[in-house]
Amino acid sequence: MRALVTGAAGFIGSHVAEALGAAGYEVTGLDLRRTPYGPAGDVRDAEAVDRALAGADLVVHQAAKVGLGVDVADLPDYVSVNAHGTAVLLAAMARRDVRRLVLASSMVVYGEGAYDCREHGRVRPGPRTARDLADGVFEPRCPACGAELAGATIGEDAPPDPRNAYATTKLAQEHLAANWARETGGTVVALRYHNVYGPRMPKDTPYSGVAAIFRSALEAGRAPRVFEDGRQRRDFVHVHDVAAANVAAARAQGTPGALRAYNVASGEPHTIGEMASALAAERGGPEPVITGEYRLGDVRHIVASPARATGELGFHATVAFADGMKSFAAAPLG
């Protein structure tokens, strides 16, 4: 079976392409950079996409502009690559009658994670204000009564609430793919990645994941700078597990005419501060610095339930947090 992997030269895409090849797929690639799987090409270029799709049985769509965005000036690029590029790909798939899609989505489509209020039950807090963040008030409050909230795990049926440019365009990808599926009878497995880390992560740039930013700082002998109070909870999932989830999704039967979403997560939440401390310990310091800084596009906590992916795809993460941090502390970055 032939699989086209878009973004095959990227951090996650390169691992996905390798895992699919090891699983017996004939892999072709499409990326702005040349890869072992094919010549360079832009997912927004209809002719390049059409050529790459020749003979494909399924598409594993990893190509995207990542990161939260630096400021509003980034909006056109996010829409161009993530939304328009996906639309070009889907139109070409319809022409080529390729009806199976694995879509790299993200936990950012949820916005804030799940919270419970003692009085009002499950609630969805609004975006945190600049004033609260500047005053060091980081925890969201109940939108009905202002009370403190207890965190909970979020499932795939939670309503989306994207809160930055990247999140908005990742949700747009899901909607476009669902539209394509309805009109063509195709199947879409959308994998909502949580905080992915591992070898080949991009180095210290404004668009890097926080794990790579911390690793880059430590490599340069600088202390990792941890925003807010360091107690933001996330689910850190190793890229090897993410690649395995893509193989499981490629093998999944799917439902014709529909999109089915899955959290891709370890099921073991940790704080940002714990991750920074684990990396610093593995590299012999320096210790992280809690700065109190913030970004308006960030959410406070998001902890996933991977139960659906386990039950329906047979996927479960195998790289434990401590083992992953140990290997990542010495892993090559991209």
C-alpha positions as a Markdown table, in Angstrom:
| # | Residue | x | y | z |
|---|---|---|---|---|
| 1 | Met | 0.0 | 0.0 | 0.0 |
| 2 | Arg | 1.3 | 3.4 | -0.9 |
| 3 | Ala | 1.1 | 6.3 | 1.6 |
| 4 | Leu | 1.8 | 9.9 | 0.7 |
| 5 | Val | 3.2 | 11.8 | 3.8 |
| 6 | Thr | 3.0 | 15.6 | 3.5 |
| 7 | Gly | 5.6 | 17.4 | 5.7 |
| 8 | Ala | 7.8 | 14.3 | 5.4 |
| 9 | Ala | 11.0 | 16.3 | 6.2 |
| 10 | Gly | 9.6 | 17.8 | 9.4 |
| 11 | Phe | 10.1 | 16.9 | 13.0 |
| 12 | Ile | 7.0 | 14.7 | 13.3 |
| 13 | Gly | 6.6 | 13.9 | 9.6 |
| 14 | Ser | 10.0 | 12.4 | 9.3 |
| 15 | His | 9.3 | 10.0 | 12.1 |
| 16 | Val | 5.9 | 9.1 | 10.7 |
| 17 | Ala | 7.4 | 8.4 | 7.3 |
| 18 | Glu | 10.0 | 6.1 | 8.8 |
| 19 | Ala | 7.4 | 4.2 | 10.9 |
| 20 | Leu | 5.1 | 3.7 | 7.9 |
| 21 | Gly | 8.0 | 2.4 | 5.9 |
| 22 | Ala | 9.0 | 0.0 | 8.7 |
| 23 | Ala | 5.3 | -1.2 | 8.8 |
| 24 | Gly | 5.5 | -2.2 | 5.1 |
| 25 | Tyr | 4.0 | 0.9 | 3.4 |
| 26 | Glu | 5.5 | 2.3 | 0.2 |
| 27 | Val | 6.1 | 5.9 | 1.3 |
| 28 | Thr | 6.2 | 9.0 | -0.9 |
| 29 | Gly | 6.8 | 12.4 | 0.5 |
| 30 | Leu | 5.9 | 16.0 | -0.2 |
| 31 | Asp | 7.7 | 18.8 | 1.7 |
| 32 | Leu | 9.3 | 22.1 | 1.0 |
| 33 | Arg | 12.6 | 20.4 | 1.4 |
| 34 | Arg | 13.8 | 17.3 | -0.6 |
| 35 | Thr | 13.4 | 14.1 | 1.4 |
| 36 | Pro | 14.4 | 10.5 | 0.8 |
| 37 | Tyr | 10.7 | 10.0 | -0.2 |
| 38 | Gly | 10.5 | 12.4 | -3.1 |
| 39 | Pro | 11.4 | 15.8 | -4.6 |
| 40 | Ala | 10.6 | 19.1 | -2.9 |
| 41 | Gly | 7.1 | 20.5 | -3.3 |
| 42 | Asp | 4.6 | 22.9 | -1.7 |
| 43 | Val | 1.3 | 21.5 | -0.4 |
| 44 | Arg | -0.3 | 24.8 | -1.8 |
| 45 | Asp | 0.9 | 23.9 | -5.3 |
| 46 | Ala | -1.9 | 22.0 | -7.0 |
| 47 | Glu | 0.3 | 20.5 | -9.7 |
| 48 | Ala | 3.0 | 19.3 | -7.2 |
| 49 | Val | 0.3 | 17.8 | -5.0 |
| 50 | Asp | -1.3 | 16.0 | -8.0 |
| 51 | Arg | 2.0 | 14.5 | -9.0 |
| 52 | Ala | 2.7 | 13.4 | -5.5 |
| 53 | Leu | -0.7 | 11.7 | -5.2 |
| 54 | Ala | -0.1 | 9.4 | -8.2 |
| 55 | Gly | -0.7 | 5.8 | -7.1 |
| 56 | Ala | -1.4 | 6.7 | -3.5 |
| 57 | Asp | -3.8 | 4.7 | -1.4 |
| 58 | Leu | -3.9 | 7.1 | 1.5 |
| 59 | Val | -2.5 | 10.4 | 2.6 |
| 60 | Val | -1.0 | 11.2 | 6.0 |
| 61 | His | -1.1 | 14.9 | 6.2 |
| 62 | Gln | 1.5 | 16.3 | 8.6 |
| 63 | Ala | 2.5 | 19.5 | 6.7 |
| 64 | Ala | 1.7 | 22.7 | 8.7 |
| 65 | Lys | 3.0 | 25.9 | 10.0 |
| 66 | Val | 3.4 | 25.2 | 13.8 |
| 67 | Gly | 3.7 | 27.2 | 17.0 |
| 68 | Leu | 1.1 | 29.6 | 18.5 |
| 69 | Gly | 2.2 | 32.5 | 16.3 |
| 70 | Val | 4.2 | 35.5 | 17.4 |
| 71 | Asp | 1.7 | 38.2 | 16.6 |
| 72 | Val | -1.2 | 39.1 | 14.3 |
| 73 | Ala | 1.1 | 39.5 | 11.4 |
| 74 | Asp | 1.5 | 35.7 | 11.3 |
| 75 | Leu | -2.2 | 35.2 | 10.5 |
| 76 | Pro | -1.8 | 35.2 | 6.7 |
| 77 | Asp | 0.9 | 32.5 | 6.8 |
| 78 | Tyr | -1.0 | 30.2 | 9.1 |
| 79 | Val | -4.1 | 30.5 | 6.9 |
| 80 | Ser | -2.1 | 30.0 | 3.7 |
| 81 | Val | -0.2 | 26.9 | 4.8 |
| 82 | Asn | -2.7 | 25.2 | 7.2 |
| 83 | Ala | -6.1 | 26.1 | 5.7 |
| 84 | His | -5.4 | 26.8 | 2.0 |
| 85 | Gly | -2.8 | 24.1 | 1.8 |
| 86 | Thr | -5.2 | 21.5 | 3.2 |
| 87 | Ala | -7.9 | 22.6 | 0.8 |
| 88 | Val | -5.6 | 22.2 | -2.2 |
| 89 | Leu | -4.6 | 18.7 | -0.9 |
| 90 | Leu | -8.2 | 17.6 | -0.4 |
| 91 | Ala | -9.3 | 18.9 | -3.9 |
| 92 | Ala | -6.5 | 16.9 | -5.5 |
| 93 | Met | -7.4 | 13.8 | -3.5 |
| 94 | Ala | -11.0 | 14.1 | -4.8 |
| 95 | Arg | -9.6 | 14.3 | -8.4 |
| 96 | Arg | -7.4 | 11.3 | -7.8 |
| 97 | Asp | -10.1 | 9.4 | -6.0 |
| 98 | Val | -7.9 | 8.9 | -2.9 |
| 99 | Arg | -10.3 | 8.3 | -0.1 |
| 100 | Arg | -8.3 | 7.7 | 3.0 |
| 101 | Leu | -6.8 | 10.5 | 5.1 |
| 102 | Val | -4.9 | 10.6 | 8.4 |
| 103 | Leu | -4.8 | 14.2 | 9.6 |
| 104 | Ala | -2.3 | 15.6 | 12.0 |
| 105 | Ser | -4.6 | 17.8 | 14.3 |
| 106 | Ser | -3.8 | 19.1 | 17.7 |
| 107 | Met | -5.0 | 19.5 | 21.2 |
| 108 | Val | -5.0 | 23.2 | 20.7 |
| 109 | Val | -8.4 | 23.0 | 19.1 |
| 110 | Tyr | -9.9 | 22.5 | 22.6 |
| 111 | Gly | -8.6 | 25.8 | 24.0 |
| 112 | Glu | -8.5 | 25.4 | 27.7 |
| 113 | Gly | -8.8 | 21.9 | 29.1 |
| 114 | Ala | -11.7 | 20.5 | 31.1 |
| 115 | Tyr | -12.7 | 22.0 | 34.4 |
| 116 | Asp | -15.3 | 21.3 | 37.1 |
| 117 | Cys | -16.9 | 23.8 | 39.4 |
| 118 | Arg | -18.1 | 22.6 | 42.8 |
| 119 | Glu | -21.4 | 24.4 | 42.2 |
| 120 | His | -21.9 | 24.5 | 38.4 |
| 121 | Gly | -20.3 | 21.2 | 37.3 |
| 122 | Arg | -18.4 | 21.0 | 34.0 |
| 123 | Val | -17.6 | 24.5 | 32.8 |
| 124 | Arg | -15.6 | 26.2 | 30.0 |
| 125 | Pro | -13.7 | 29.2 | 31.3 |
| 126 | Gly | -13.1 | 32.1 | 29.0 |
| 127 | Pro | -9.7 | 33.4 | 27.8 |
| 128 | Arg | -7.5 | 34.7 | 30.6 |
| 129 | Thr | -7.2 | 38.5 | 30.6 |
| 130 | Ala | -3.9 | 40.4 | 30.3 |
| 131 | Arg | -4.7 | 42.1 | 33.6 |
| 132 | Asp | -5.1 | 38.9 | 35.5 |
| 133 | Leu | -1.9 | 37.4 | 34.0 |
| 134 | Ala | 0.1 | 40.6 | 34.7 |
| 135 | Asp | -1.1 | 40.3 | 38.3 |
| 136 | Gly | 0.0 | 36.7 | 38.6 |
| 137 | Val | -3.5 | 35.3 | 38.5 |
| 138 | Phe | -2.9 | 32.3 | 36.3 |
| 139 | Glu | -5.7 | 29.9 | 37.2 |
| 140 | Pro | -9.0 | 30.2 | 35.3 |
| 141 | Arg | -12.1 | 30.8 | 37.4 |
| 142 | Cys | -15.7 | 29.6 | 37.0 |
| 143 | Pro | -17.4 | 31.8 | 34.4 |
| 144 | Ala | -20.7 | 31.6 | 36.4 |
| 145 | Cys | -19.5 | 32.3 | 39.9 |
| 146 | Gly | -15.8 | 33.1 | 39.9 |
| 147 | Ala | -14.9 | 30.1 | 42.1 |
| 148 | Glu | -11.8 | 28.1 | 41.9 |
| 149 | Leu | -12.0 | 25.1 | 39.5 |
| 150 | Ala | -10.7 | 21.5 | 39.6 |
| 151 | Gly | -9.0 | 20.2 | 36.5 |
| 152 | Ala | -10.3 | 17.2 | 34.6 |
| 153 | Thr | -9.3 | 15.1 | 31.6 |
| 154 | Ile | -10.6 | 16.3 | 28.2 |
| 155 | Gly | -12.2 | 13.9 | 25.7 |
| 156 | Glu | -12.7 | 14.2 | 22.0 |
| 157 | Asp | -16.3 | 15.3 | 22.3 |
| 158 | Ala | -15.5 | 18.5 | 24.1 |
| 159 | Pro | -16.5 | 21.5 | 22.1 |
| 160 | Pro | -13.7 | 23.2 | 20.3 |
| 161 | Asp | -12.5 | 26.7 | 21.4 |
| 162 | Pro | -9.4 | 27.7 | 19.5 |
| 163 | Arg | -7.5 | 30.6 | 21.1 |
| 164 | Asn | -4.7 | 31.5 | 18.7 |
| 165 | Ala | -3.8 | 31.5 | 15.0 |
| 166 | Tyr | -2.4 | 28.0 | 15.0 |
| 167 | Ala | -5.4 | 26.5 | 16.9 |
| 168 | Thr | -7.9 | 28.2 | 14.6 |
| 169 | Thr | -6.3 | 26.9 | 11.4 |
| 170 | Lys | -5.9 | 23.3 | 12.9 |
| 171 | Leu | -9.6 | 23.3 | 13.6 |
| 172 | Ala | -10.2 | 24.6 | 10.0 |
| 173 | Gln | -8.3 | 21.6 | 8.8 |
| 174 | Glu | -10.6 | 19.3 | 10.6 |
| 175 | His | -13.7 | 21.1 | 9.2 |
| 176 | Leu | -12.3 | 21.0 | 5.7 |
| 177 | Ala | -11.5 | 17.3 | 6.0 |
| 178 | Ala | -14.9 | 16.5 | 7.3 |
| 179 | Asn | -16.5 | 18.4 | 4.4 |
| 180 | Trp | -14.3 | 16.4 | 1.9 |
| 181 | Ala | -15.3 | 13.1 | 3.6 |
| 182 | Arg | -19.0 | 13.9 | 3.3 |
| 183 | Glu | -18.8 | 14.8 | -0.3 |
| 184 | Thr | -16.5 | 12.0 | -1.5 |
| 185 | Gly | -17.3 | 9.1 | 0.9 |
| 186 | Gly | -13.8 | 9.3 | 2.2 |
| 187 | Thr | -12.6 | 8.5 | 5.7 |
| 188 | Val | -10.7 | 10.8 | 8.0 |
| 189 | Val | -8.8 | 9.9 | 11.2 |
| 190 | Ala | -7.8 | 13.1 | 12.9 |
| 191 | Leu | -5.0 | 12.7 | 15.5 |
| 192 | Arg | -5.1 | 15.4 | 18.1 |
| 193 | Tyr | -1.5 | 15.5 | 19.2 |
| 194 | His | -0.7 | 16.7 | 22.7 |
| 195 | Asn | 2.8 | 18.1 | 23.5 |
| 196 | Val | 5.1 | 16.2 | 21.3 |
| 197 | Tyr | 8.8 | 16.0 | 22.0 |
| 198 | Gly | 11.8 | 14.0 | 20.9 |
| 199 | Pro | 14.8 | 13.9 | 18.5 |
| 200 | Arg | 14.8 | 16.3 | 15.6 |
| 201 | Met | 12.6 | 18.9 | 17.3 |
| 202 | Pro | 13.3 | 22.4 | 15.8 |
| 203 | Lys | 15.9 | 24.4 | 17.7 |
| 204 | Asp | 15.2 | 27.5 | 19.7 |
| 205 | Thr | 12.9 | 29.6 | 17.6 |
| 206 | Pro | 9.7 | 31.5 | 18.4 |
| 207 | Tyr | 7.8 | 28.6 | 16.9 |
| 208 | Ser | 9.5 | 25.8 | 18.7 |
| 209 | Gly | 7.8 | 23.6 | 21.2 |
| 210 | Val | 8.7 | 24.5 | 24.8 |
| 211 | Ala | 10.7 | 21.2 | 25.3 |
| 212 | Ala | 13.0 | 22.2 | 22.5 |
| 213 | Ile | 13.3 | 25.8 | 23.8 |
| 214 | Phe | 14.3 | 24.4 | 27.2 |
| 215 | Arg | 16.8 | 21.9 | 25.7 |
| 216 | Ser | 18.4 | 24.6 | 23.5 |
| 217 | Ala | 18.9 | 26.9 | 26.6 |
| 218 | Leu | 20.5 | 24.1 | 28.6 |
| 219 | Glu | 22.7 | 23.2 | 25.7 |
| 220 | Ala | 23.9 | 26.8 | 25.6 |
| 221 | Gly | 24.5 | 26.8 | 29.4 |
| 222 | Arg | 21.5 | 29.0 | 30.1 |
| 223 | Ala | 18.8 | 28.3 | 32.6 |
| 224 | Pro | 15.4 | 27.3 | 31.1 |
| 225 | Arg | 13.0 | 30.2 | 31.5 |
| 226 | Val | 9.6 | 28.9 | 32.7 |
| 227 | Phe | 6.6 | 31.2 | 32.1 |
| 228 | Glu | 3.8 | 31.8 | 34.7 |
| 229 | Asp | 4.5 | 29.8 | 37.8 |
| 230 | Gly | 5.5 | 26.6 | 36.1 |
| 231 | Arg | 2.5 | 24.7 | 37.3 |
| 232 | Gln | 0.7 | 24.6 | 33.9 |
| 233 | Arg | -0.2 | 20.9 | 33.3 |
| 234 | Arg | 0.3 | 19.3 | 29.9 |
| 235 | Asp | 0.6 | 15.8 | 28.5 |
| 236 | Phe | 4.0 | 15.2 | 27.0 |
| 237 | Val | 4.0 | 12.4 | 24.4 |
| 238 | His | 7.2 | 11.1 | 22.7 |
| 239 | Val | 7.4 | 11.4 | 18.9 |
| 240 | His | 8.0 | 7.7 | 18.6 |
| 241 | Asp | 4.6 | 7.1 | 20.2 |
| 242 | Val | 3.1 | 9.7 | 17.8 |
| 243 | Ala | 4.6 | 7.9 | 14.8 |
| 244 | Ala | 3.1 | 4.6 | 16.1 |
| 245 | Ala | -0.3 | 6.3 | 16.4 |
| 246 | Asn | -0.1 | 7.3 | 12.8 |
| 247 | Val | 0.6 | 3.7 | 11.8 |
| 248 | Ala | -2.4 | 2.6 | 13.8 |
| 249 | Ala | -4.6 | 5.3 | 12.2 |
| 250 | Ala | -3.4 | 4.3 | 8.7 |
| 251 | Arg | -4.5 | 0.7 | 9.4 |
| 252 | Ala | -7.8 | 1.8 | 10.8 |
| 253 | Gln | -11.0 | 1.0 | 8.8 |
| 254 | Gly | -12.6 | 4.4 | 9.4 |
| 255 | Thr | -16.2 | 5.4 | 8.7 |
| 256 | Pro | -16.9 | 6.4 | 5.1 |
| 257 | Gly | -18.1 | 10.0 | 4.9 |
| 258 | Ala | -17.0 | 10.9 | 8.4 |
| 259 | Leu | -14.2 | 12.3 | 10.5 |
| 260 | Arg | -13.3 | 10.6 | 13.7 |
| 261 | Ala | -10.9 | 12.4 | 16.2 |
| 262 | Tyr | -8.5 | 10.9 | 18.7 |
| 263 | Asn | -6.3 | 12.3 | 21.4 |
| 264 | Val | -2.7 | 11.2 | 21.0 |
| 265 | Ala | -1.3 | 11.5 | 24.5 |
| 266 | Ser | 0.6 | 9.6 | 27.1 |
| 267 | Gly | -2.1 | 9.7 | 29.7 |
| 268 | Glu | 0.5 | 10.9 | 32.3 |
| 269 | Pro | 0.2 | 14.7 | 32.8 |
| 270 | His | 3.1 | 16.7 | 34.1 |
| 271 | Thr | 3.7 | 20.4 | 34.7 |
| 272 | Ile | 5.9 | 22.6 | 32.5 |
| 273 | Gly | 8.1 | 23.2 | 35.6 |
| 274 | Glu | 8.5 | 19.4 | 36.1 |
| 275 | Met | 9.6 | 19.0 | 32.5 |
| 276 | Ala | 12.1 | 21.8 | 32.7 |
| 277 | Ser | 13.5 | 20.4 | 35.9 |
| 278 | Ala | 13.8 | 16.9 | 34.5 |
| 279 | Leu | 15.7 | 18.1 | 31.5 |
| 280 | Ala | 18.0 | 20.3 | 33.7 |
| 281 | Ala | 18.7 | 17.4 | 36.0 |
| 282 | Glu | 19.6 | 15.1 | 33.0 |
| 283 | Arg | 22.0 | 17.7 | 31.6 |
| 284 | Gly | 23.5 | 18.7 | 35.0 |
| 285 | Gly | 21.8 | 22.2 | 35.2 |
| 286 | Pro | 21.5 | 25.0 | 35.4 |
| 287 | Glu | 18.2 | 24.9 | 37.3 |
| 288 | Pro | 15.1 | 26.4 | 35.7 |
| 289 | Val | 14.0 | 30.0 | 36.5 |
| 290 | Ile | 10.3 | 30.7 | 37.1 |
| 291 | Thr | 9.8 | 34.1 | 35.4 |
| 292 | Gly | 6.1 | 35.0 | 35.8 |
| 293 | Glu | 6.0 | 36.0 | 32.1 |
| 294 | Tyr | 3.1 | 35.0 | 30.0 |
| 295 | Arg | 1.6 | 34.8 | 26.5 |
| 296 | Leu | -2.0 | 35.7 | 25.9 |
| 297 | Gly | -2.5 | 32.8 | 23.5 |
| 298 | Asp | -1.5 | 30.2 | 26.0 |
| 299 | Val | -3.9 | 28.1 | 28.0 |
| 300 | Arg | -3.4 | 27.1 | 31.6 |
| 301 | His | -4.0 | 23.4 | 31.7 |
| 302 | Ile | -4.9 | 20.7 | 29.2 |
| 303 | Val | -4.9 | 17.1 | 30.1 |
| 304 | Ala | -6.1 | 14.5 | 27.7 |
| 305 | Ser | -7.9 | 11.2 | 27.9 |
| 306 | Pro | -6.4 | 8.8 | 25.4 |
| 307 | Ala | -9.1 | 6.1 | 26.0 |
| 308 | Arg | -10.7 | 6.4 | 22.6 |
| 309 | Ala | -7.4 | 5.9 | 20.8 |
| 310 | Thr | -6.7 | 2.8 | 23.0 |
| 311 | Gly | -10.1 | 1.3 | 22.5 |
| 312 | Glu | -10.6 | 2.0 | 18.8 |
| 313 | Leu | -7.1 | 2.2 | 17.3 |
| 314 | Gly | -5.3 | -0.1 | 19.7 |
| 315 | Phe | -2.8 | 2.7 | 20.4 |
| 316 | His | -1.2 | 3.4 | 23.7 |
| 317 | Ala | 2.0 | 5.3 | 24.5 |
| 318 | Thr | 5.0 | 3.2 | 25.6 |
| 319 | Val | 7.6 | 5.9 | 26.4 |
| 320 | Ala | 7.4 | 6.9 | 30.0 |
| 321 | Phe | 8.0 | 10.5 | 31.0 |
| 322 | Ala | 11.3 | 9.8 | 32.9 |
| 323 | Asp | 12.7 | 7.7 | 30.1 |
| 324 | Gly | 11.7 | 10.2 | 27.4 |
| 325 | Met | 13.2 | 13.1 | 29.2 |
| 326 | Lys | 16.4 | 11.2 | 29.8 |
| 327 | Ser | 16.8 | 10.4 | 26.1 |
| 328 | Phe | 15.6 | 13.8 | 24.9 |
| 329 | Ala | 18.2 | 15.5 | 27.1 |
| 330 | Ala | 20.9 | 14.2 | 24.8 |
| 331 | Ala | 18.9 | 13.8 | 21.5 |
| 332 | Pro | 19.9 | 15.8 | 18.4 |
| 333 | Leu | 17.7 | 18.7 | 17.5 |
| 334 | Gly | 16.6 | 19.7 | 14.1 |
